[in-house]
Coordinates of C-alpha atoms and ligand atoms in Angstrom, one line a residue:
X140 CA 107.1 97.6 79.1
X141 CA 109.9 95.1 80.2
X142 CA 113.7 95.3 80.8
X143 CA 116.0 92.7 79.4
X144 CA 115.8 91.0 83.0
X145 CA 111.9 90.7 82.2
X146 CA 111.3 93.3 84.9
X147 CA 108.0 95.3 84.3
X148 CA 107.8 98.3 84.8
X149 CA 105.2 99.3 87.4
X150 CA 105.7 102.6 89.1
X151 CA 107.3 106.2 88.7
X152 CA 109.0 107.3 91.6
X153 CA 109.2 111.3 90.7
X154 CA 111.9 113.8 92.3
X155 CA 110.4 117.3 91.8
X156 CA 112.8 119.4 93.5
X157 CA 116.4 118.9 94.7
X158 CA 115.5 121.4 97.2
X159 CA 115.6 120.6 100.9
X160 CA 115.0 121.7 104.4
X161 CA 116.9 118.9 106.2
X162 CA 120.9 117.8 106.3
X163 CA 120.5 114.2 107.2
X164 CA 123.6 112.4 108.0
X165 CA 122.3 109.4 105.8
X166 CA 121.8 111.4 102.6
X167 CA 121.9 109.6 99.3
X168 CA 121.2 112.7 97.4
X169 CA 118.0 111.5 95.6
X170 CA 117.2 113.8 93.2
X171 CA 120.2 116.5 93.6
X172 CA 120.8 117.7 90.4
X173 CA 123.5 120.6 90.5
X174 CA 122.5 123.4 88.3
X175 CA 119.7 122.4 86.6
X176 CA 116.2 123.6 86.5
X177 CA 113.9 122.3 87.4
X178 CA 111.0 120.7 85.3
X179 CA 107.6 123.6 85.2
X180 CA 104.5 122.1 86.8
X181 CA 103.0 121.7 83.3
X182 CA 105.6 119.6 82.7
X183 CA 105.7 117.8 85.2
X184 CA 101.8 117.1 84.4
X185 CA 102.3 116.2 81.0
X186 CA 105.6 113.9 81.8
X187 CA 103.1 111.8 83.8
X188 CA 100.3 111.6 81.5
X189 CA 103.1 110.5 78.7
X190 CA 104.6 108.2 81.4
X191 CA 100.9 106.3 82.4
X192 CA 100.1 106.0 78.7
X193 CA 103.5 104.9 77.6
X194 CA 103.6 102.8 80.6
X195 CA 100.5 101.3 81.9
X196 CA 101.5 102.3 85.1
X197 CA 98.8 103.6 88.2
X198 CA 101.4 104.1 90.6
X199 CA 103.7 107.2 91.2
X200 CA 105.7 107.9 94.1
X201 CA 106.4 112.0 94.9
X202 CA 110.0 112.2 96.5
X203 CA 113.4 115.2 96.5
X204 CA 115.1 116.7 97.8
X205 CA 112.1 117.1 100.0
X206 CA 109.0 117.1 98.2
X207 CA 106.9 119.6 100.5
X208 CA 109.7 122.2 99.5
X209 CA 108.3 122.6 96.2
X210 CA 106.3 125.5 96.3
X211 CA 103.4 124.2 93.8
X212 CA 103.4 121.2 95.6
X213 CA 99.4 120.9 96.2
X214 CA 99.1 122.0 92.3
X215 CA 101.4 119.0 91.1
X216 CA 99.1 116.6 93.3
X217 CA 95.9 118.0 91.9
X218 CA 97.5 118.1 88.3
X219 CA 98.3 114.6 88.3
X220 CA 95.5 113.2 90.3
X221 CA 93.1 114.9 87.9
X222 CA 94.4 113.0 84.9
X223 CA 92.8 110.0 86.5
X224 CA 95.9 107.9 85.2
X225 CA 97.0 107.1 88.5
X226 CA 95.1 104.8 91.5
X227 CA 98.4 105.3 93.7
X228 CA 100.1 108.6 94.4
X229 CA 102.0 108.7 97.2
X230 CA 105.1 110.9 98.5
X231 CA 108.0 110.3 100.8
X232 CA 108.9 113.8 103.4
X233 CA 111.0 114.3 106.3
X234 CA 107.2 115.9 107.7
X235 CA 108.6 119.0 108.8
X236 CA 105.6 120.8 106.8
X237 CA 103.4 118.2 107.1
X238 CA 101.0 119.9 109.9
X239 CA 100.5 122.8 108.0
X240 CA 100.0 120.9 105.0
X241 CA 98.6 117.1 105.3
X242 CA 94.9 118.6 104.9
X243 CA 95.8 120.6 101.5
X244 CA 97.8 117.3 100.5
X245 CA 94.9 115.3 101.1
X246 CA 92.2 117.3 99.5
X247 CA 94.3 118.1 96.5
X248 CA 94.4 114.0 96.2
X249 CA 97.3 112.5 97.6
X250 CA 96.8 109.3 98.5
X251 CA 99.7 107.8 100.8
X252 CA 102.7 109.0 102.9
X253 CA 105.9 107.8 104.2
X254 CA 107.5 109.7 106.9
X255 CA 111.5 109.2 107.2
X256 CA 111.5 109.1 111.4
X257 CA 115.0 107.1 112.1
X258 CA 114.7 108.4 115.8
X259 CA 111.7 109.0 118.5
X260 CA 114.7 110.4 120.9
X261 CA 115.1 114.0 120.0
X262 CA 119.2 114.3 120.6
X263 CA 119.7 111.3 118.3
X264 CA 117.2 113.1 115.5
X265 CA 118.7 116.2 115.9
X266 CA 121.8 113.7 114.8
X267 CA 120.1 112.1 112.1
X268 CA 118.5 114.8 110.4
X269 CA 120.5 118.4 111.5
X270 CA 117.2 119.5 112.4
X271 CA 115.8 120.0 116.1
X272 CA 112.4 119.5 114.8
X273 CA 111.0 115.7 116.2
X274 CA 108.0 117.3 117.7
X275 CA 107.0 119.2 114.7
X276 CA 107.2 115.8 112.8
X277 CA 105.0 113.9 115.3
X278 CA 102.5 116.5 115.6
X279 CA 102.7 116.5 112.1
X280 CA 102.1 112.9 111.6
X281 CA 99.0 113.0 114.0
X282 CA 97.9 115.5 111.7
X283 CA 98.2 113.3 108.9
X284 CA 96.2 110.4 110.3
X285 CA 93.8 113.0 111.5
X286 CA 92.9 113.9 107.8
X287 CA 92.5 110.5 106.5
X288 CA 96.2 109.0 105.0
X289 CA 96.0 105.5 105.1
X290 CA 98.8 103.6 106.1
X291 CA 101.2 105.6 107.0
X292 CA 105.0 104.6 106.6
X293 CA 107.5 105.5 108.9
X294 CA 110.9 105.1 106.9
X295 CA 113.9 104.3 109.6
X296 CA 117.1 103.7 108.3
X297 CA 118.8 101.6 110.7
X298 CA 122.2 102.9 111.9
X299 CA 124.9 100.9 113.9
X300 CA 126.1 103.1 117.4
X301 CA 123.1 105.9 116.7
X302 CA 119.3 104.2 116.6
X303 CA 120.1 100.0 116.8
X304 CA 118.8 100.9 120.3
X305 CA 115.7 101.6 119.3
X306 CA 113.5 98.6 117.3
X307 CA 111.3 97.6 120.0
X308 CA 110.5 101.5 120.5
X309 CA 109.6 102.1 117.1
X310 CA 107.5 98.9 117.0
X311 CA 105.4 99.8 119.8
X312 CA 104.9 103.4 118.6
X313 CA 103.8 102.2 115.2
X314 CA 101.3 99.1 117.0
X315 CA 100.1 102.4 119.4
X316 CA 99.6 104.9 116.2
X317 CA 98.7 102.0 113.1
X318 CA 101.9 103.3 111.3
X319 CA 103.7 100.7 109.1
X320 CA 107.4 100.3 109.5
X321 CA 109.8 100.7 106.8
X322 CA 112.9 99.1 108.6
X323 CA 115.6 100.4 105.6
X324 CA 119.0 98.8 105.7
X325 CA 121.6 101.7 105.3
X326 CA 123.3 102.0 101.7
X327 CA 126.4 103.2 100.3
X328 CA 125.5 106.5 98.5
X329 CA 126.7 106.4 94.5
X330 CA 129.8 107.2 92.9
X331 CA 127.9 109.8 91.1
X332 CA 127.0 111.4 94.9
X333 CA 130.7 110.2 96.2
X334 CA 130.8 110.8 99.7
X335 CA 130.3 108.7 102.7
X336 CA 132.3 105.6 102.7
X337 CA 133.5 106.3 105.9
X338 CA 130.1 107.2 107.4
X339 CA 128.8 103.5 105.8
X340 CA 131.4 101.6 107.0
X341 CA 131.1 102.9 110.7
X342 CA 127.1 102.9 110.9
X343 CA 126.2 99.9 108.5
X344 CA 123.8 97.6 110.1
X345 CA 123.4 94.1 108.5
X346 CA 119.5 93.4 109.4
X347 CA 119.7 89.2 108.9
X348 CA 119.3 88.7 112.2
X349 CA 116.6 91.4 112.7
X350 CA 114.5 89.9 109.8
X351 CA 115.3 86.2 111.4
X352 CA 113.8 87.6 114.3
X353 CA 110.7 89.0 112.6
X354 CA 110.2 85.6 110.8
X355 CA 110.0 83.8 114.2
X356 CA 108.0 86.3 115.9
X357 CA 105.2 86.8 112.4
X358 CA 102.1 85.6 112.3
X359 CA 101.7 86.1 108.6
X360 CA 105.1 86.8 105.9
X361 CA 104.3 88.9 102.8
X362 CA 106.9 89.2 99.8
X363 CA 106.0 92.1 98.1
X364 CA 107.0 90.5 94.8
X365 CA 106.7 94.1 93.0
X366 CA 108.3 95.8 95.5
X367 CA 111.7 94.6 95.0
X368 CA 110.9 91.8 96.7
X369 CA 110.4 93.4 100.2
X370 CA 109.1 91.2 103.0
X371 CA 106.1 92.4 105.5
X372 CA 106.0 91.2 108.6
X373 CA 102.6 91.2 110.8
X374 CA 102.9 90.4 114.2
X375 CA 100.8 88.9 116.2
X376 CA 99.8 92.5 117.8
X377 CA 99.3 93.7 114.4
X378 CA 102.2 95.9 114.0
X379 CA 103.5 95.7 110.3
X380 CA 106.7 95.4 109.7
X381 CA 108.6 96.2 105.8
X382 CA 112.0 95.4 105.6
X383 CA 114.1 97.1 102.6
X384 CA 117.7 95.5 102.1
X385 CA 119.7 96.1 98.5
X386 CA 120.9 92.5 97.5
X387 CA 120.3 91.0 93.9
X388 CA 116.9 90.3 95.2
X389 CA 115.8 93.3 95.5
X390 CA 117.2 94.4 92.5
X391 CA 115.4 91.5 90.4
X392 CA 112.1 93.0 92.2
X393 CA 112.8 96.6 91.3
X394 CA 109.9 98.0 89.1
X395 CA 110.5 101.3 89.2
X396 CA 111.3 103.8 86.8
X397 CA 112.8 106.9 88.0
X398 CA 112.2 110.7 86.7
X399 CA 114.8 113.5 88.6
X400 CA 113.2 117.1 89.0
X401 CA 114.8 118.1 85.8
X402 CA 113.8 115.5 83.7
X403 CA 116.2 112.9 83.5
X404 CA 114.5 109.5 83.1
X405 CA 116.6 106.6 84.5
X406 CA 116.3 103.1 86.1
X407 CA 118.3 102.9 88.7
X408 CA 119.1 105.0 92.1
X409 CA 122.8 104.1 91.3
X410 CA 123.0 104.6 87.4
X411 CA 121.8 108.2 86.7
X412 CA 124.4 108.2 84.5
X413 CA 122.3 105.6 82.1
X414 CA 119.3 108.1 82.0
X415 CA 117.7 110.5 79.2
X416 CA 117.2 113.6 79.8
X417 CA 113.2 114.0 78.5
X418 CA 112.8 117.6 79.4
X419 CA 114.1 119.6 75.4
X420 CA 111.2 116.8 74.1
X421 CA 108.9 117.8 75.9
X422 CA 109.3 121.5 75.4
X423 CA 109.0 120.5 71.4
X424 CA 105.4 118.8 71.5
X425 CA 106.3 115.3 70.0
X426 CA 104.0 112.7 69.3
X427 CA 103.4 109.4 71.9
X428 CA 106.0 107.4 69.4
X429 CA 109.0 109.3 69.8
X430 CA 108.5 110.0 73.7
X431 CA 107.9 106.2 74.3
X432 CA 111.4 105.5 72.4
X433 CA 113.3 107.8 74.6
X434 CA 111.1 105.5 77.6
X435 CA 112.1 102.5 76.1
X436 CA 116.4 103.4 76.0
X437 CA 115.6 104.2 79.2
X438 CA 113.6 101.2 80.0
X439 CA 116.0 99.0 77.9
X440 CA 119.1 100.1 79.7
X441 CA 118.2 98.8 83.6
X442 CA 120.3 96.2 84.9
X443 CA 120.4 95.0 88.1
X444 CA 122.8 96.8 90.0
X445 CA 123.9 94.0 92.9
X446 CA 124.9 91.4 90.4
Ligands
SAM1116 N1 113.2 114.2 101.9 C1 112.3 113.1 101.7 C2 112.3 112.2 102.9 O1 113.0 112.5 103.9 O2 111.6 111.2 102.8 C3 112.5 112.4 100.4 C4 113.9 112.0 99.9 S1 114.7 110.9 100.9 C5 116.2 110.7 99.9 C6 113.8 109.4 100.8 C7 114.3 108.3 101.7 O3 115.5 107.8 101.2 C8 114.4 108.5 103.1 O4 113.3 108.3 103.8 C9 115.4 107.5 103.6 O5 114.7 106.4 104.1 C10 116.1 107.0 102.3 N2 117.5 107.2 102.3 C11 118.3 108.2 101.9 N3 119.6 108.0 102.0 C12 119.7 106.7 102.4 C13 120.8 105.8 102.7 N4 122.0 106.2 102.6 N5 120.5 104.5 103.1 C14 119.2 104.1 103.3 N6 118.1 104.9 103.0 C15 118.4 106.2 102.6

């Protein structure tokens, strides 16, 4: 199914719970929904079966809140990786749990993990994420590669005055470990959130010249043309390198279509307001037709948001 830009959609990125362990300074409030319950694990399930049949699509990203705070998190996995819909499912975690969990993850059939690690110095993570946990994260990520996920992702948000310091670091942990680096250029959180102009302003870190670098240093340039556009860099020591910055770009690349944990279907991190709630249909057992016209008002209603 297309939007009127003639963007396909190609993925589901799924919040499940606006629960979450961690008080990052960064926080765009993905998948906070005040008051609201959240969707059952069955429906969850049958949400995604509806979305892959609707939607052609094998790919489905697992996100919050923080993800591994869902207490059924392993049944959602199996649930939706035993409807043999999707190739891809992946989820995106802070890793505080992820030691105690990767192998459960794994087994249950998770496929792929990104790890949000903006800091390998443990005063400045303590910063970034009110949480005095870095070495529970990197023994959790060991853990991880230990049980077989493959790649890895390391999200880092880059920050002006609190981890600019620290690019060369992160490179060589991820060459040392085979971890890909998401280098994320920090956003303005929505009006809908509405906090944290000050904290943008202050911290914002334009990455041009970091991406001009990484084009003269690659060996090889990848545009992820899906992906909103995103370019990988592999340098000549193999590290890989993904940078993510919100432009009109990477807007006309966006392919995602975005469920919260209580059912609200919507296209766009910044427009939840344009979403339909699915979760009443659900509960009244329609058939394919009527779901896949509350997809498509959803679907028909993305537009990119950087103009
Ligand atoms: N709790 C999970 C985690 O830490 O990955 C999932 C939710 S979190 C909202 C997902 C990702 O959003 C984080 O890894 C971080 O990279 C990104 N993120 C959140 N707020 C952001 C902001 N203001 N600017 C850039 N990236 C942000």
């Amino acid at each position: 199914m297309k939007d009127k830009c003639n963007r396909e959609i190609k993925h589901i990125r799924f919040s499940i719970t606006s629960k979450c362990n961690y008080n990052c300074i960064y926080c765009d409030q993905e998948g906070f929904i005040p008051n609201t319950s959240e969707l059952t694990v069955d429906e969850i399930t049958k949400l995604c079966k509806i979305l892959a049949e609707i939607l052609n699509v094998t790919r489905i990203k697992l996100t919050g809140g923080e993800p591994l705070c869902r207490e059924e998190i392993i049944q959602i996995i199996r649930n939706i990786a035993n409807l043999h819909l999707y190739k891809d499912i992946s989820l995106t975690t802070n890793g505080f749990q992820l030691y105690e969990k990767a192998e459960e993850l794994f087994t249950a059939g998770l496929n792929r993990i990104n790890v949000s690690l903006s800091s390998l110095k443990p005063e400045v993570y303590n910063k970034v994420y009110g949480s005095d946990s870095l070495d529970t994260v990197l023994k959790g990520l060991q853990k991880a590669k230990e049980v077989g996920f493959n790649p890895i992702k390391l999200n880092f948000v880059i920050m002006k005055g609190i981890n600019d310091d620290e690019l060369e670091t992160m490179y060589e942990f991820c060459r040392k470990n085979g971890f890909i680096l998401q280098l994320i250029e920090l956003h303005e959180v929505s009006e809908a959130v509405g906090v944290n102009g000050d904290f943008y302003r202050t911290h914002y870190y334009d990455i041009k010249p970091i991406v001009e670098e990484l084009e003269s240093r690659a060996e090889k340039i990848i545009i992820r043309g899906s992906m909103q556009n995103r370019k990988v860099f592999v340098l000549p020591n193999s590290t890989i390198i993904e940078t993510i910055t919100p432009s009109h770009e990477f807007c006309m690349g966006c392919t995602k279509l975005r469920v919260g944990c209580d059912g609200n279907l919507f296209g766009c991190l910044y427009r939840s307001d344009l979403g339909r709630n699915i979760k009443e249909a659900l509960r009244d057992h329609h058939s394919l037709s009527k779901y896949e016209q509350i997809v498509k008002q959803v679907v028909d209603s993305r537009e990119p948001y950087y103009k």
